PDB file of C-alpha atoms in Angstrom:
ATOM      1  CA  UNK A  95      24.480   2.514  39.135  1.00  0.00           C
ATOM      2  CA  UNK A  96      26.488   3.659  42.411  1.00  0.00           C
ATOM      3  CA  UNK A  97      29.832   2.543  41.735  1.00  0.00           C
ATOM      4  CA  UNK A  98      31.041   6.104  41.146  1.00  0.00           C
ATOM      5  CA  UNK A  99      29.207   7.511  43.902  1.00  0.00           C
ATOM      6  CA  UNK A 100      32.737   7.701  46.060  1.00  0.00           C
ATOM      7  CA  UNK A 101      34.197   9.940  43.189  1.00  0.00           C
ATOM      8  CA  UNK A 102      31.531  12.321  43.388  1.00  0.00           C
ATOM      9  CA  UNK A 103      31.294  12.632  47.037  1.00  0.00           C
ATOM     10  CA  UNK A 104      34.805  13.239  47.217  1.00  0.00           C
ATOM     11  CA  UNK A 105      35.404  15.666  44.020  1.00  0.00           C
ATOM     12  CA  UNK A 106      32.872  17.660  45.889  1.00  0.00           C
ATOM     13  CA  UNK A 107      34.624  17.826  49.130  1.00  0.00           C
ATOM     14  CA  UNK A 108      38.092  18.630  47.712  1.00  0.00           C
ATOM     15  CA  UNK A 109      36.453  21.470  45.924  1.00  0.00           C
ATOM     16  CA  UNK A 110      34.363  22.386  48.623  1.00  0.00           C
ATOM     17  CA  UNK A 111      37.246  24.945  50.360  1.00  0.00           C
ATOM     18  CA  UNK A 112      36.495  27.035  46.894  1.00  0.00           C
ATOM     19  CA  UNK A 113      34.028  29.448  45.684  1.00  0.00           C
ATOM     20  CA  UNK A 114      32.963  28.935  42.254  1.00  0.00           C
ATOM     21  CA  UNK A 115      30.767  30.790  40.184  1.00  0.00           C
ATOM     22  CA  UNK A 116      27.307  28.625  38.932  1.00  0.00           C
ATOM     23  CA  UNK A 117      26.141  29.963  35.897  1.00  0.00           C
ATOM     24  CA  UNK A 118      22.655  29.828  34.483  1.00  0.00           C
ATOM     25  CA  UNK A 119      22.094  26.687  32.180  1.00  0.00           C
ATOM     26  CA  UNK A 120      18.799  28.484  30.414  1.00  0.00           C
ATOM     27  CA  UNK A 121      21.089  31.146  29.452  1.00  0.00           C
ATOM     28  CA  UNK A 122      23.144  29.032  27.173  1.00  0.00           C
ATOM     29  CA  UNK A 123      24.021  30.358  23.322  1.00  0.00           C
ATOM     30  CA  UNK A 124      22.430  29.162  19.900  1.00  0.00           C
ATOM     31  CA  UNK A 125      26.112  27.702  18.908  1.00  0.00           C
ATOM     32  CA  UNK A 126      27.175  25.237  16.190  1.00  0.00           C
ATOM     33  CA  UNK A 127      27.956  21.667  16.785  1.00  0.00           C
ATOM     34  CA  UNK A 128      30.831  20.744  14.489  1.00  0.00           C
ATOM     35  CA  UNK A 129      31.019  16.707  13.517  1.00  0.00           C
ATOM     36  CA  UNK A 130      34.566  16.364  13.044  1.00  0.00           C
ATOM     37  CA  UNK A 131      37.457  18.266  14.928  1.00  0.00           C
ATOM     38  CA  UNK A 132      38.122  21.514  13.303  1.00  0.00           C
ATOM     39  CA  UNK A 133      42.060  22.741  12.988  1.00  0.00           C
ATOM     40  CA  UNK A 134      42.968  25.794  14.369  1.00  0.00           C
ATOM     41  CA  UNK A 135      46.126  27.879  13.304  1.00  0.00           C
ATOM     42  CA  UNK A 136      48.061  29.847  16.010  1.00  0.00           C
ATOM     43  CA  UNK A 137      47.258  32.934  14.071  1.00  0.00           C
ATOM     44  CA  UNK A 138      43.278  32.132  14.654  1.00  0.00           C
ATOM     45  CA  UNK A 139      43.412  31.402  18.542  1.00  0.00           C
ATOM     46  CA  UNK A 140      42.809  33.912  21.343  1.00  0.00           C
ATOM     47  CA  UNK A 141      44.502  31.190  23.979  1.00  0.00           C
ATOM     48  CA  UNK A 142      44.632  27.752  24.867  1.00  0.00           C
ATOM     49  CA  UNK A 143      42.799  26.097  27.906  1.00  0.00           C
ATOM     50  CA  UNK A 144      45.373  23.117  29.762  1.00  0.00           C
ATOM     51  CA  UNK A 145      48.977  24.286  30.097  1.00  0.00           C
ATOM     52  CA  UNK A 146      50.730  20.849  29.929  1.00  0.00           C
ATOM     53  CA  UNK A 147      52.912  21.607  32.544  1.00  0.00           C
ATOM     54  CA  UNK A 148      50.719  22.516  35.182  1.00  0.00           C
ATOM     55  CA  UNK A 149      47.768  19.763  36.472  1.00  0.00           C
ATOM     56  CA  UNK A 150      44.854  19.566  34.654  1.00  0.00           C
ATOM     57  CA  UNK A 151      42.147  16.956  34.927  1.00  0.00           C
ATOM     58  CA  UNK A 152      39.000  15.867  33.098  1.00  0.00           C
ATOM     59  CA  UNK A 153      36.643  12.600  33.862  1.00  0.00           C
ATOM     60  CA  UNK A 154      33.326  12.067  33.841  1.00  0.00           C
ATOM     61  CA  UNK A 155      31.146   9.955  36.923  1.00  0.00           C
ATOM     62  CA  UNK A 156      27.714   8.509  36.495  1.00  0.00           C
ATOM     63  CA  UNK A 157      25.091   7.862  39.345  1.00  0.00           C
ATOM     64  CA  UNK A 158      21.667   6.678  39.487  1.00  0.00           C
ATOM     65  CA  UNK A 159      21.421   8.530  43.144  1.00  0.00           C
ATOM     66  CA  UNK A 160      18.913  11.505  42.827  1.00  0.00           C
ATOM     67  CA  UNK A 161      19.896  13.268  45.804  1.00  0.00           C
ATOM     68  CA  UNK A 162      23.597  13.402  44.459  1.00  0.00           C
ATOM     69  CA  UNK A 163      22.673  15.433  41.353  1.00  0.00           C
ATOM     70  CA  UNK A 164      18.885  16.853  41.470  1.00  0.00           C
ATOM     71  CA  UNK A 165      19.485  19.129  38.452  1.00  0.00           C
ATOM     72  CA  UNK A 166      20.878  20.324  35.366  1.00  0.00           C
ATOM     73  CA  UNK A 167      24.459  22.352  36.817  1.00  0.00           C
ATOM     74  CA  UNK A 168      27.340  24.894  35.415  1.00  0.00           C
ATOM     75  CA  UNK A 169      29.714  24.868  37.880  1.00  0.00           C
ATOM     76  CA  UNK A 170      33.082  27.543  37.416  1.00  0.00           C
ATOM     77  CA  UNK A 171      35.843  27.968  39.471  1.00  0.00           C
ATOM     78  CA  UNK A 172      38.247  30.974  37.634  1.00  0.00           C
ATOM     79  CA  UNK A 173      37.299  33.387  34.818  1.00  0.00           C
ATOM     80  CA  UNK A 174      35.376  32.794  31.971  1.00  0.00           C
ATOM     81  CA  UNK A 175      36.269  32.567  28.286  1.00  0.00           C
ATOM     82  CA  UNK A 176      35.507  36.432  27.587  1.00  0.00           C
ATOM     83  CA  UNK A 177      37.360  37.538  30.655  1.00  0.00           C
ATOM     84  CA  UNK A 178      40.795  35.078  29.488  1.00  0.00           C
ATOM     85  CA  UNK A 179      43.578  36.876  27.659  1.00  0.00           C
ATOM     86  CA  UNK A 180      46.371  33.959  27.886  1.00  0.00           C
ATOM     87  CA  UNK A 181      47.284  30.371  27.769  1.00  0.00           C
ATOM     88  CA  UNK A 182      46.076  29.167  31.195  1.00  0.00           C
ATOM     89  CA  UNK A 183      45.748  25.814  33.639  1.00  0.00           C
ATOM     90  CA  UNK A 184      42.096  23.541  32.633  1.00  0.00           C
ATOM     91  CA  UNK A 185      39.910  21.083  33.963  1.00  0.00           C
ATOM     92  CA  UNK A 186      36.740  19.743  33.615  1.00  0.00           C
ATOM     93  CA  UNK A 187      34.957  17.276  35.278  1.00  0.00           C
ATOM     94  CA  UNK A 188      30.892  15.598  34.182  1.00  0.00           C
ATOM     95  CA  UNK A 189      28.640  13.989  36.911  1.00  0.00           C
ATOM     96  CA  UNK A 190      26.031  12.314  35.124  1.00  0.00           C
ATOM     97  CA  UNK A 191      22.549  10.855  36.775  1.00  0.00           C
ATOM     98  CA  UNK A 192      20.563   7.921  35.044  1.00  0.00           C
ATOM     99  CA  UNK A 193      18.064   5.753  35.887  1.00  0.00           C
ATOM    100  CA  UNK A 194      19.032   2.891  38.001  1.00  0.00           C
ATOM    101  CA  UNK A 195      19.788  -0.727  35.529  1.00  0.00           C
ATOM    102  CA  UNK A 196      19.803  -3.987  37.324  1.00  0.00           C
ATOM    103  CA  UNK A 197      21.744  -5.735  34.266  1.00  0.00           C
ATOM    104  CA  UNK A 198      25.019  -5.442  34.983  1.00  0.00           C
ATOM    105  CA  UNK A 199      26.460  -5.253  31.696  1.00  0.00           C
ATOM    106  CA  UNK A 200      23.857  -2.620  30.029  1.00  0.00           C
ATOM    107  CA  UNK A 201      25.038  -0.719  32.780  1.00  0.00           C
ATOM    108  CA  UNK A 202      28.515  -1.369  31.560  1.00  0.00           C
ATOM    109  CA  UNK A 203      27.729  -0.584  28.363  1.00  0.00           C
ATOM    110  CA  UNK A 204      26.411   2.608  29.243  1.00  0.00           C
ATOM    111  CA  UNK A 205      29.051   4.056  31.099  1.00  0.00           C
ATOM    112  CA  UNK A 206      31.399   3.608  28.196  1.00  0.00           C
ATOM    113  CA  UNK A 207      28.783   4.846  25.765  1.00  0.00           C
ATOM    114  CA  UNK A 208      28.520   8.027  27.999  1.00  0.00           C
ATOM    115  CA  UNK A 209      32.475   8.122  28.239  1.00  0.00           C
ATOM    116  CA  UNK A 210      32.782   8.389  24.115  1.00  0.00           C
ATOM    117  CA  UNK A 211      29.811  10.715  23.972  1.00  0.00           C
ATOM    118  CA  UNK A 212      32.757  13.485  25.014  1.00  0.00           C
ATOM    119  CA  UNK A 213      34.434  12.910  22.292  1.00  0.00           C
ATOM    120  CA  UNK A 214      31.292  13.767  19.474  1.00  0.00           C
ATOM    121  CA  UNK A 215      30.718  17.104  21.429  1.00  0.00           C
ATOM    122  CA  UNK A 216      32.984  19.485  19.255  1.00  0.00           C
ATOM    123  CA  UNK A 217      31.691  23.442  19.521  1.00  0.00           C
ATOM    124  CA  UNK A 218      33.171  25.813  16.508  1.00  0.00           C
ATOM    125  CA  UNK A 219      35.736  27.448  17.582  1.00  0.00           C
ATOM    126  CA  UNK A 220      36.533  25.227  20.782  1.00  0.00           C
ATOM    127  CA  UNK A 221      38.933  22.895  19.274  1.00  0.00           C
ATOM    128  CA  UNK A 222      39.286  19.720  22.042  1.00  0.00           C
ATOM    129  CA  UNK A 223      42.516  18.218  22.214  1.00  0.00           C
ATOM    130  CA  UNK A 224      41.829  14.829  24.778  1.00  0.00           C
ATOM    131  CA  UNK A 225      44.054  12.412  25.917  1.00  0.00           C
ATOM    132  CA  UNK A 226      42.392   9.829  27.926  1.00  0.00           C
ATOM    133  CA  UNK A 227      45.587   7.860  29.007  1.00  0.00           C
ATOM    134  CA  UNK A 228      46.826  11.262  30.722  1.00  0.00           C
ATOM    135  CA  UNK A 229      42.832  12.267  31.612  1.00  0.00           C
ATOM    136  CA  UNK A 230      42.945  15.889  30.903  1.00  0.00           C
ATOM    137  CA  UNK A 231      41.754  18.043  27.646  1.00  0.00           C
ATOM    138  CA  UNK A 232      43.537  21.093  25.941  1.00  0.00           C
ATOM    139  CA  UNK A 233      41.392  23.003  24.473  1.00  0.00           C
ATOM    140  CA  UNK A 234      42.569  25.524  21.555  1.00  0.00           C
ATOM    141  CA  UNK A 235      39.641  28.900  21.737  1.00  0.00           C
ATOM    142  CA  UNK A 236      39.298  31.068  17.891  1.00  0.00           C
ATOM    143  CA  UNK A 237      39.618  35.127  18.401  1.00  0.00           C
ATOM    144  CA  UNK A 238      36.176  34.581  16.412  1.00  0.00           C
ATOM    145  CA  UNK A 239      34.355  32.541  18.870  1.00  0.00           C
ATOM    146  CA  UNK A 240      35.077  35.151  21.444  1.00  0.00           C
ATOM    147  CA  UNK A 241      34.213  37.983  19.644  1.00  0.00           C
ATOM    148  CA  UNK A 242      30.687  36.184  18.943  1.00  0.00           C
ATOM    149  CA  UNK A 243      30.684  35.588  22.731  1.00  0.00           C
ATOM    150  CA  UNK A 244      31.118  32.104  23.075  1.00  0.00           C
ATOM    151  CA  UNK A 245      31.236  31.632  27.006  1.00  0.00           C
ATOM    152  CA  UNK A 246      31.597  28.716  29.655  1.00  0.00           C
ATOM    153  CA  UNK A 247      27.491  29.107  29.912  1.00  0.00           C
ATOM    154  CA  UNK A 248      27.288  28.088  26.467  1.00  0.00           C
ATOM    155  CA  UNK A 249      29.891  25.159  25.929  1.00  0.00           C
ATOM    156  CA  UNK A 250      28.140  23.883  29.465  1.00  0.00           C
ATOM    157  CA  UNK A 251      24.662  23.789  28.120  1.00  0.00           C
ATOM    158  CA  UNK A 252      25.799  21.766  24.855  1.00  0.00           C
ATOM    159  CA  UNK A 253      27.328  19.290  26.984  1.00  0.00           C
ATOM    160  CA  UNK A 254      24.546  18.808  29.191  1.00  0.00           C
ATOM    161  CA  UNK A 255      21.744  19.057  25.649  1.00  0.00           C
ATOM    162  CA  UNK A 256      24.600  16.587  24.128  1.00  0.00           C
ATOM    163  CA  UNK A 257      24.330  13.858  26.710  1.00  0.00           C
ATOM    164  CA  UNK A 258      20.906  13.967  27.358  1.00  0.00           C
ATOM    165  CA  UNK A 259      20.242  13.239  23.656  1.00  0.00           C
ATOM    166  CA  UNK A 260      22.765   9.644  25.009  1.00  0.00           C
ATOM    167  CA  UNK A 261      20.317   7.268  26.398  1.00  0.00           C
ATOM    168  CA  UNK A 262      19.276   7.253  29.909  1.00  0.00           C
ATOM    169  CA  UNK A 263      20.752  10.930  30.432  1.00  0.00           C
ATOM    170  CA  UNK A 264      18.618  12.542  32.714  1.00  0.00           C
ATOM    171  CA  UNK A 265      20.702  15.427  34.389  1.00  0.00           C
ATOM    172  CA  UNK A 266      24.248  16.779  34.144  1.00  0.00           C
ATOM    173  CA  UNK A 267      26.731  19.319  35.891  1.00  0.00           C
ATOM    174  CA  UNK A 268      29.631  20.347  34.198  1.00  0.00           C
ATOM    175  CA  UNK A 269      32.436  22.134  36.631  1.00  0.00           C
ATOM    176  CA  UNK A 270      34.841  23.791  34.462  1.00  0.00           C
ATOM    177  CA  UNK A 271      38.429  24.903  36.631  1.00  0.00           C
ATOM    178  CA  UNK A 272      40.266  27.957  35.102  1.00  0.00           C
ATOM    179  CA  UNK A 273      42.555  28.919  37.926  1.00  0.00           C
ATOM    180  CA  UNK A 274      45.000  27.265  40.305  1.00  0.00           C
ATOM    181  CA  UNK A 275      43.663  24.846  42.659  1.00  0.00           C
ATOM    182  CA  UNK A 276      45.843  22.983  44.786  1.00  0.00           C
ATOM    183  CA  UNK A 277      42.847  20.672  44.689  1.00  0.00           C
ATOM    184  CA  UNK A 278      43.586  19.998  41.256  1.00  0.00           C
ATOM    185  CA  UNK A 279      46.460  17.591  42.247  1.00  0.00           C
ATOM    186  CA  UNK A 280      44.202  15.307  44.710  1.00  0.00           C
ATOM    187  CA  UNK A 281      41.261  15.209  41.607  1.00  0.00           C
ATOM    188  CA  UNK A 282      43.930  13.628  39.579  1.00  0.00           C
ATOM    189  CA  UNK A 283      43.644  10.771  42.221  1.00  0.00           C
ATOM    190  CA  UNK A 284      40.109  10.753  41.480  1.00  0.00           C
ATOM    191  CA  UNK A 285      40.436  10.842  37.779  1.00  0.00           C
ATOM    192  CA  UNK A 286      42.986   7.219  38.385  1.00  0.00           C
ATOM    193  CA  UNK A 287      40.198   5.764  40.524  1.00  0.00           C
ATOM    194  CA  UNK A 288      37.036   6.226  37.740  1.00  0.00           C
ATOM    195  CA  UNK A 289      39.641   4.153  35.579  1.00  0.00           C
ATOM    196  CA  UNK A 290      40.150   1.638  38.018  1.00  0.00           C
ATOM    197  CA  UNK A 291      36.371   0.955  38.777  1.00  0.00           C
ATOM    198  CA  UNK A 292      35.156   1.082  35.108  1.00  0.00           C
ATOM    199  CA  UNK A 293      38.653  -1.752  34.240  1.00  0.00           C
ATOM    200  CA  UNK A 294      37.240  -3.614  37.321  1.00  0.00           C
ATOM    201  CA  UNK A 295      33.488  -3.186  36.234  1.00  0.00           C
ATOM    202  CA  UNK A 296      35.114  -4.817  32.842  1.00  0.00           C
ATOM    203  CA  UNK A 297      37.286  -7.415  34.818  1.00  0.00           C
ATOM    204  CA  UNK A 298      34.160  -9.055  36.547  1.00  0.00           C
ATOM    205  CA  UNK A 299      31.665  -8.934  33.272  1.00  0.00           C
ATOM    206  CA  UNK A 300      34.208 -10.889  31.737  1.00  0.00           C
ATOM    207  CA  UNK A 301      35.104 -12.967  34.250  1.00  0.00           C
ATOM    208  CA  UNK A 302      38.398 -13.055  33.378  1.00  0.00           C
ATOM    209  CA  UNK A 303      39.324 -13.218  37.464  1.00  0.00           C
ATOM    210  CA  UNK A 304      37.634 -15.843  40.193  1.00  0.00           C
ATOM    211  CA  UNK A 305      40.001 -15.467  42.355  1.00  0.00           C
ATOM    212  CA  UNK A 306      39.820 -11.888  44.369  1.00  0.00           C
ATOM    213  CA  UNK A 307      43.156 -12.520  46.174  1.00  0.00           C
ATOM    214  CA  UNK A 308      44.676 -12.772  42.456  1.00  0.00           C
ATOM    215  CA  UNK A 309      43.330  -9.392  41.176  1.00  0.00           C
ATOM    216  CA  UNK A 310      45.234  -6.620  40.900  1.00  0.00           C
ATOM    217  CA  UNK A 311      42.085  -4.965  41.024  1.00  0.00           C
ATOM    218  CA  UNK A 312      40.924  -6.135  44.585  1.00  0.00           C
ATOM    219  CA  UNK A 313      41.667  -3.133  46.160  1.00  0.00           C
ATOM    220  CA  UNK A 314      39.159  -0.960  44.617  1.00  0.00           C
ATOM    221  CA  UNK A 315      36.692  -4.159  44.568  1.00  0.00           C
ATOM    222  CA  UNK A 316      37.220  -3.240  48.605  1.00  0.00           C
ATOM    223  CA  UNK A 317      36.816  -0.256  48.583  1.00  0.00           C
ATOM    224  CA  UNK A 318      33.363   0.019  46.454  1.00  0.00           C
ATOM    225  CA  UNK A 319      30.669  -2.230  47.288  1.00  0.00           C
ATOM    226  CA  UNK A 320      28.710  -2.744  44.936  1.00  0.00           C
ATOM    227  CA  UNK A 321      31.820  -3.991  42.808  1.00  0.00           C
ATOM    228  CA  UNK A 322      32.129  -6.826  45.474  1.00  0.00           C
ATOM    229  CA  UNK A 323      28.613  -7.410  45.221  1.00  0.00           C
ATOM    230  CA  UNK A 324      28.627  -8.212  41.320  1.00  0.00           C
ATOM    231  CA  UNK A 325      31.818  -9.915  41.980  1.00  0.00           C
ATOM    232  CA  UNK A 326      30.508 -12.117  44.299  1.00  0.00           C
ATOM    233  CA  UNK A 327      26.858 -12.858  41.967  1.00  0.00           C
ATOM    234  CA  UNK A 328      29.164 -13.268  38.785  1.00  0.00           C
ATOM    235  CA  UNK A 329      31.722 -15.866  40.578  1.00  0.00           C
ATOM    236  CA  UNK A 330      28.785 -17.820  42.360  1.00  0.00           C
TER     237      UNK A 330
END
């Protein structure tokens, strides 16, 4: 599974200009796992993460390259939840590494099993507001939850714990953005193109296109190989 490998390469280099903070994954908080999405009144939140105004971004890319993710990582650029006193700009972005899969559509099927595994992480006191047609989270924090200390450390680790427990899951990083990044803008381009290659992944399973020239999606078939590969072993 390489066909996200671009994303990753190139999320790194756009944030590569900034210094971000990595925080220690062992050091991660005992902290309750709610399983449905708690509602929090104004009068019980401290802030909210993702001002809708300003860019925000959140997508998740899966590889099966070692080298591109060798271990478990908290990655964060801006202040951390204790040291936040107002509404301010979010992102977050997931790199996930699994072991290779030669069937094509298990490998399908695990990307968007890994993709909806977001949506069952839900930390008290961390209420996640996702849209996945505008690829960005708001995230509403309780005055509780920080004065019990909940932290970026922590709400990193349960991701990572949470999609290990998914199948195949065998490291994570998390990179959480809290501050201003002109970056921000160019990882929404990033954010459009793990969309295209997952509906183009879906395209070719289903075969519902033989002819490339015909494709709307042909341009990011171009651009990532391996897509034109499977292309090319479905249609023959």
């Amino acid at each position: 599974m390489n066909v996200y490998d671009s994303v990753i390469k190139e999320t790194r280099e756009l944030l590569s200009s900034y210094r971000a903070r990595e925080l220690p994954v062992s050091k991660g908080k005992p902290w309750p796992l709610l399983k449905e999405n708690e509602f929090l009144l104004q009068r019980d939140v401290a802030y909210e993460l993702g001002i809708r105004t300003r860019p925000g971004v959140c997508y998740n890319a899966v590889t099966s390259d070692s080298e591109l993710l060798e271990q478990d990582r908290i990655l964060l650029y801006g202040r951390d939840l204790p040291e936040i006193k107002n509404d301010t700009v979010f992102s977050r972005i997931t790199f996930l590494h699994i072991d290779p899969i030669e069937d094509p559509n298990k490998a399908y099927q695990t990307v968007r099993r890994l993709d909806f595994t977001r949506f069952k992480i839900i930390p008290k006191g961390y209420m996640i507001l996702s849209s996945s047609m505008e690829n960005r989270e708001n995230i509403r924090v309780s005055k509780k939850a920080i004065k019990n200390g909940l932290d970026f450390t922590t709400i990193g680790k349960l991701f990572i714990d949470h999609y290990k427990k998914a199948a195949r899951v065998n490291r994570a990083e998390i990179i959480f953005i809290t501050e201003e990044l002109n970056a921000v803008g160019q990882l929404e381009k990033e954010a459009r193109k793990v969309e295209e290659i997952t509906d183009a992944f879906d395209h070719i399973l289903k075969g519902l296109v033989s002819d490339c020239d015909l494709c709307p999606l042909h341009p990011i078939c171009d651009e990532v190989d391996e897509l034109k590969k499977l292309h090319f072993e479905t249609i023959t």
